[in-house]
Coordinates of C-alpha atoms in Angstrom, one line a residue:
X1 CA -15.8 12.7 -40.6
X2 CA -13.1 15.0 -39.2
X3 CA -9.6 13.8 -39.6
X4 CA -6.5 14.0 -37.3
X5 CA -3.6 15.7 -38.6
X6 CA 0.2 14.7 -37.7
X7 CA 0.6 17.5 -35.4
X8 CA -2.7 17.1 -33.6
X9 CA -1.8 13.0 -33.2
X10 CA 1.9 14.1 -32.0
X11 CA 0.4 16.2 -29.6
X12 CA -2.2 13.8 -28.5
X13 CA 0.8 11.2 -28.4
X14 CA 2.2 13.7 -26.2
X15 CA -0.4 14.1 -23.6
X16 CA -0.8 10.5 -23.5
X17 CA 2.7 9.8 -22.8
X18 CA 2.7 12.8 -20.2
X19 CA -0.1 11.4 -18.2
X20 CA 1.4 7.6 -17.9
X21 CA 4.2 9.6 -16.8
X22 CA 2.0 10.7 -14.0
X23 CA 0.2 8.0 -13.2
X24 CA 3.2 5.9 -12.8
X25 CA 5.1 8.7 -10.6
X26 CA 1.7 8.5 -8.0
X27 CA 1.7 4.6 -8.1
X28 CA -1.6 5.0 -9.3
X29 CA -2.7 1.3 -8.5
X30 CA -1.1 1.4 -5.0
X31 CA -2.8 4.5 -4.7
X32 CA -5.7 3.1 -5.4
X33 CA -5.3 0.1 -2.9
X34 CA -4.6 2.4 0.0
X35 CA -8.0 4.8 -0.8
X36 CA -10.2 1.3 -1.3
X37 CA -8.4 0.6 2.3
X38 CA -9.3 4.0 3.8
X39 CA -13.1 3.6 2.6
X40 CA -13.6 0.2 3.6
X41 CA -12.5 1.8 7.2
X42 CA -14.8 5.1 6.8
X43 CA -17.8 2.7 6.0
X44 CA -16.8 -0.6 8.8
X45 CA -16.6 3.1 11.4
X46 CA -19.6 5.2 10.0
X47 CA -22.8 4.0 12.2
X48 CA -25.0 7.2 11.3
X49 CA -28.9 7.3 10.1
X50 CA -27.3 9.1 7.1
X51 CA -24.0 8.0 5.6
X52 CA -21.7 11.5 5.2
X53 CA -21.0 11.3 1.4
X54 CA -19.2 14.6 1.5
X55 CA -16.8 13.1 4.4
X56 CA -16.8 10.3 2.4
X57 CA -15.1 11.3 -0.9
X58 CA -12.9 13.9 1.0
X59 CA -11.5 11.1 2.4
X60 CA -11.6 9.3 -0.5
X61 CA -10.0 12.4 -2.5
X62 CA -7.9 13.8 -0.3
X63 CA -6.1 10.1 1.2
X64 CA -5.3 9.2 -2.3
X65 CA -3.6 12.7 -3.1
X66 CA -1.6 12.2 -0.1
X67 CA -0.7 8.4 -0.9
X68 CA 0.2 9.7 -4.6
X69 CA 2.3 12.1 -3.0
X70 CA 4.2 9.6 -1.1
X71 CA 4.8 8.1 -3.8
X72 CA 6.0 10.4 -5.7
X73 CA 8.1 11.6 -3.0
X74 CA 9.9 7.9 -2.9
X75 CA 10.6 8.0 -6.6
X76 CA 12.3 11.3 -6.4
X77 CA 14.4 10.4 -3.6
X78 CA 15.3 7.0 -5.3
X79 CA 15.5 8.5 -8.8
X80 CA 19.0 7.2 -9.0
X81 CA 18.4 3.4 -7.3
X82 CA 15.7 2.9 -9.7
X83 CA 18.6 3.4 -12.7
X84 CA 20.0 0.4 -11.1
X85 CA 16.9 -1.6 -11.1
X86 CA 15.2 -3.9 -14.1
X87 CA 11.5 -3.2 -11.8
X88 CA 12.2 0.4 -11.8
X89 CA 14.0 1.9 -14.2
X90 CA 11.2 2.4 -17.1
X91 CA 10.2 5.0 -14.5
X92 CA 9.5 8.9 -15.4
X93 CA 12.1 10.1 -13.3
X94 CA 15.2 7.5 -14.6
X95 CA 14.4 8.3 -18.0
X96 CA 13.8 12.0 -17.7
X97 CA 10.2 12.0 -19.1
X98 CA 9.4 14.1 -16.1
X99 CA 12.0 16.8 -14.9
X100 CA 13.0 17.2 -11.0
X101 CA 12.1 20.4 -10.1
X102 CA 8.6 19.5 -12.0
X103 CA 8.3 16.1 -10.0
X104 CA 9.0 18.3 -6.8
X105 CA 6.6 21.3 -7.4
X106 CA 3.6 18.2 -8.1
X107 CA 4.4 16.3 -5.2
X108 CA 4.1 19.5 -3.1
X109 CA 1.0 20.5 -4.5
X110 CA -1.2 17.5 -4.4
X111 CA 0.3 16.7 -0.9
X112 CA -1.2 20.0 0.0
X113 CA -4.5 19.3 -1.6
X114 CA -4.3 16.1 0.2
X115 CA -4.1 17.4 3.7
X116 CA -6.2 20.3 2.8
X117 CA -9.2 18.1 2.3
X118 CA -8.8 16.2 5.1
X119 CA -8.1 19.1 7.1
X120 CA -11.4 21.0 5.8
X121 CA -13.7 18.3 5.5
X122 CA -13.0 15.4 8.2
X123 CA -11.1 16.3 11.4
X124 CA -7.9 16.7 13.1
X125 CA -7.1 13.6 13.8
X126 CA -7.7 12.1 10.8
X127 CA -5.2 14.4 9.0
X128 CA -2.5 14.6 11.7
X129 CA -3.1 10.5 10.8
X130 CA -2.7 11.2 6.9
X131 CA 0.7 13.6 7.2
X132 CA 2.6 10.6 10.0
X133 CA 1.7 8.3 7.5
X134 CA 3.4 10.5 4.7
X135 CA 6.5 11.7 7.1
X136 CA 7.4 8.1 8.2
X137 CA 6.7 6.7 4.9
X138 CA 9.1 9.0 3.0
X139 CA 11.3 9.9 5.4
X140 CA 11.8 6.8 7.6
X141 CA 11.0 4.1 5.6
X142 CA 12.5 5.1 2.7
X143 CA 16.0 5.4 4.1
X144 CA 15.9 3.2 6.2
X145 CA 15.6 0.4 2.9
X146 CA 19.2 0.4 3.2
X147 CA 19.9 -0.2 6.5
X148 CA 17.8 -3.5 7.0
X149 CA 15.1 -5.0 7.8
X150 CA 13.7 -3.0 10.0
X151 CA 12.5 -1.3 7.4
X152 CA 9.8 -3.5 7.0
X153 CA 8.2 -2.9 10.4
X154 CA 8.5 1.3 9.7
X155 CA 6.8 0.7 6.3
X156 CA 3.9 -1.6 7.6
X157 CA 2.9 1.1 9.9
X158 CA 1.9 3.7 7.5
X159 CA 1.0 0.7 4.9
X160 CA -1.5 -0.3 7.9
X161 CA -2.8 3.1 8.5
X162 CA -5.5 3.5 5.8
X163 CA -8.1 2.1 7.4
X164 CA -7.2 3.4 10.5
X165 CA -7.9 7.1 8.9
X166 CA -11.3 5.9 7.7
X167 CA -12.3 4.8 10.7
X168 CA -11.5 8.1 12.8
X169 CA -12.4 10.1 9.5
X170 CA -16.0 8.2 10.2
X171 CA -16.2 8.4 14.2
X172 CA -13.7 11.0 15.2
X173 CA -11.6 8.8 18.0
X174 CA -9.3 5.8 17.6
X175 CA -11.5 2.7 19.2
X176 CA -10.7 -1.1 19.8
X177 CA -12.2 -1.3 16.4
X178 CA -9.8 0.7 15.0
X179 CA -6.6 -0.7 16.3
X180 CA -8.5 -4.1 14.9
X181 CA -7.7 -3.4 11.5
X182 CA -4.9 -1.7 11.5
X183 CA -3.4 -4.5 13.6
X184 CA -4.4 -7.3 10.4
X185 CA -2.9 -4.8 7.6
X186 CA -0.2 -4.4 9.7
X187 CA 0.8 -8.3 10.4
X188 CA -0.4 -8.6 6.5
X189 CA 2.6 -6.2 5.2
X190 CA 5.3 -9.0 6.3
X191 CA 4.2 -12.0 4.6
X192 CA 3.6 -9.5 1.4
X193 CA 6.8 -7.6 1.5
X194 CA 9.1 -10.1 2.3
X195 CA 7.7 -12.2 -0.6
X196 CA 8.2 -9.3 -3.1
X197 CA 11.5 -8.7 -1.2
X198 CA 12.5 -12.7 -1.9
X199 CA 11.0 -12.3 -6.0
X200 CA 13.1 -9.4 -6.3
X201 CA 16.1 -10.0 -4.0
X202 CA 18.7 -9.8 -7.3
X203 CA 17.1 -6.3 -8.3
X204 CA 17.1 -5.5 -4.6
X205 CA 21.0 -6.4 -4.0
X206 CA 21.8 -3.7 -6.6
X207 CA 20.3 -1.1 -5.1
X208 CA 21.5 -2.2 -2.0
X209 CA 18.4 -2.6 -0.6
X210 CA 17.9 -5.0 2.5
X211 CA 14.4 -5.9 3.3
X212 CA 14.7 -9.7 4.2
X213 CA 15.0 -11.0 7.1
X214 CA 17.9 -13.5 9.3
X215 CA 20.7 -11.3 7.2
X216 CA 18.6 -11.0 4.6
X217 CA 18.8 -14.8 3.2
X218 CA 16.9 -16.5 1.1
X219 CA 16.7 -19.7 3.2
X220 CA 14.3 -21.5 5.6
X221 CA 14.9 -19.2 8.2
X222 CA 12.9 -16.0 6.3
X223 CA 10.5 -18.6 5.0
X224 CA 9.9 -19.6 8.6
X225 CA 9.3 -15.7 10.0
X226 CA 7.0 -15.6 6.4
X227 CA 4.9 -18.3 8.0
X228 CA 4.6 -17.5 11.2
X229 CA 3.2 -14.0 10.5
X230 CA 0.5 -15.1 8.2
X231 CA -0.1 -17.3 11.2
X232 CA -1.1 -14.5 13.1
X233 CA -3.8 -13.2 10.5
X234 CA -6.0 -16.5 11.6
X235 CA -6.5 -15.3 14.9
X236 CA -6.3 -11.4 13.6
X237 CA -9.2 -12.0 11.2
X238 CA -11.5 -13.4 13.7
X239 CA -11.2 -10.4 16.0
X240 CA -13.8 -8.6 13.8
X241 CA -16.2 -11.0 14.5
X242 CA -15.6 -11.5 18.4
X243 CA -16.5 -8.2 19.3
X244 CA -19.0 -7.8 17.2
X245 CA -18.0 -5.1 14.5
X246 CA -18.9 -7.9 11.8
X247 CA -21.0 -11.3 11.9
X248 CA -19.5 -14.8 11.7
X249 CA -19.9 -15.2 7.5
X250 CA -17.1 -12.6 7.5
X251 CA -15.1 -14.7 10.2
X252 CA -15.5 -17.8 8.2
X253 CA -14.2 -16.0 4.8
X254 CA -11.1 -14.2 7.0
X255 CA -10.4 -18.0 8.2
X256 CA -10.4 -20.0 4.9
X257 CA -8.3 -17.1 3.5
X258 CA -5.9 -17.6 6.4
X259 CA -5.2 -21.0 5.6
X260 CA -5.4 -20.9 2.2
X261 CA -2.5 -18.1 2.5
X262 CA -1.1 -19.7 5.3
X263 CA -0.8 -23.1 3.2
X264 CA 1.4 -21.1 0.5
X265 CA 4.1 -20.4 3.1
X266 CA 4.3 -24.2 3.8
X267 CA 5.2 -25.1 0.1
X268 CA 7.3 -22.3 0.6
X269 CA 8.9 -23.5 3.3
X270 CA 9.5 -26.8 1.6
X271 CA 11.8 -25.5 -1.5
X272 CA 12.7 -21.7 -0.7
X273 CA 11.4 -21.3 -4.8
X274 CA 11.2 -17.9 -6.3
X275 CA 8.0 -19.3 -7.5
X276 CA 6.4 -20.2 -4.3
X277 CA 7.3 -16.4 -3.0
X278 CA 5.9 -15.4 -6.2
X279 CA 2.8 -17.3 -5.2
X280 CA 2.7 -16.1 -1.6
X281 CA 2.9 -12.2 -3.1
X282 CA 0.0 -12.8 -5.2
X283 CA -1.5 -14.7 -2.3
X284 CA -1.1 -11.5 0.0
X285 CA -2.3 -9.6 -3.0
X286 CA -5.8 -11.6 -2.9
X287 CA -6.1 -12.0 1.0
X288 CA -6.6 -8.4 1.7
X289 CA -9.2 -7.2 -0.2
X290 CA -11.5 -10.4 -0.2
X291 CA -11.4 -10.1 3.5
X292 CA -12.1 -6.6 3.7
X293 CA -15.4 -7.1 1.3
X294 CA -16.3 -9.5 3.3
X295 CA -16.6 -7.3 6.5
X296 CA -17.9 -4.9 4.8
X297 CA -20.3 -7.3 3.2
X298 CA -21.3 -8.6 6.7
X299 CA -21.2 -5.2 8.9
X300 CA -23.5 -5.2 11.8

């Protein structure tokens, strides 16, 4: 049996420790999130006798390059904030495991793969969706951290547009359908980041970051607005159902996940804990995807 010398296992250390660098600097797992998002759209939208595998994984391909990007993008331009923060600052950028003008010259070149496979392989539209979603996300949202919470309604709108992308990758146009579930990933992104904003206000505060809402308070006022957004999803997730995209099993699962979520902001609402915002983030974390399997799951 072959044996590994010290400098094959240093190099292989090497590598290794290269490509977490990379997977952290793409947010790999939000990455992820946004491409299952953008495929759960693509397949709700796609209505042909023969389901467009090709379109498919362009989409697939080419909307997490483009989320990766963003990604990267935000960690470049934070490089410094995240120095500041205990969430951040074991990232490749803060602790020089990947340079600048590296981070810059990858960013650029799998945001141009990105758009170039949406570009080539679904249509217009669905690319001039995928490069808003970048532009507003890195340029707008990103600054705009600082400023207040306002933030929070510029980031939900390219948060919401995955399956928006799949859906116009899969049909071309932008129908009721459409607006449908961007309009539930949208009202999802409040509940879900002001909880993460509440968890990690004191990491937040030094970076100067101000996500929450009524002055950025931790107090019953934010809790309320927490509530009353999940709120909406009840109605939101039913809209599926109503006009027929998806059959009532789907509706059912949308509404006990409502008011499972919704009853988290309650107990939330009744001590202002870290730990029920903690539960409320993992909460959000759950709601999402259940509901979209079960659309997809019950698809007419």
């Amino acid at each position: 049996m072959r044996t590994i010398n010290i400098s094959e296992q240093s190099f292989l250390d090497f590598l290794a420790l290269r490509a977490k660098a990379y997977y952290e600097l793409i947010k790999f797992r939000l990455s992820a999130l946004v491409t299952f998002s953008a495929a759960f759209g693509f397949i709700l939208g796609d209505s042909g006798t023969f389901f467009s595998w090709g379109k498919f994984f362009a989409l697939a391909l080419g909307g997490f390059l483009i989320t990766g990007a963003s990604g990267a993008a935000n960690e470049i331009w934070e490089r410094d904030i995240d120095k500041l923060m205990k969430r951040t600052q074991n990232r490749p950028l803060p602790l020089n495991i990947i340079s600048l003008s590296e981070a810059y010259w990858f960013t650029g070149i799998i945001a141009i793969l990105g758009i170039s496979l949406l570009w080539i392989f679904t249509n217009p539209l669905t690319t001039f969706l995928g490069v808003l979603s970048m532009v507003l996300y890195v340029f707008v949202y990103t600054p705009l951290k600082k400023v207040g919470p306002i933030a929070v309604f510029v980031g939900a709108i390219p948060g919401a547009m995955p399956p928006l992308l799949g859906w116009t990758a899969a049909t071309g146009v932008i129908g009721h359908e459409a607006l449908i579930l961007f309009g539930i990933q949208f009202i999802w992104q409040f509940p879900h980041f002001w909880a993460i904003a509440w968890v990690s206000d004191d990491d937040y505060k030094k970076a100067g970051f101000k996500l929450l809402p009524s002055g950025g308070k931790k107090d019953l006022n934010t809790a309320i607005q927490i509530m009353i957004y999940t709120l909406f999803l009840l109605p939101l997730g039913l809209l599926p159902t109503y006009f027929g995209l998806t059959g009532i099993n789907s509706g059912i699962v949308a509404t006990i996940c409502g008011v499972l979520f919704l009853a988290q902001t309650f107990s939330h609402m009744r001590d202002c804990s870290r730990k029920s915002a903690l539960k409320i983030m993992f909460g959000s974390f759950l709601y999402l995807p259940i509901v979209q399997i079960a659309y997809l799951l019950d698809k007419i």
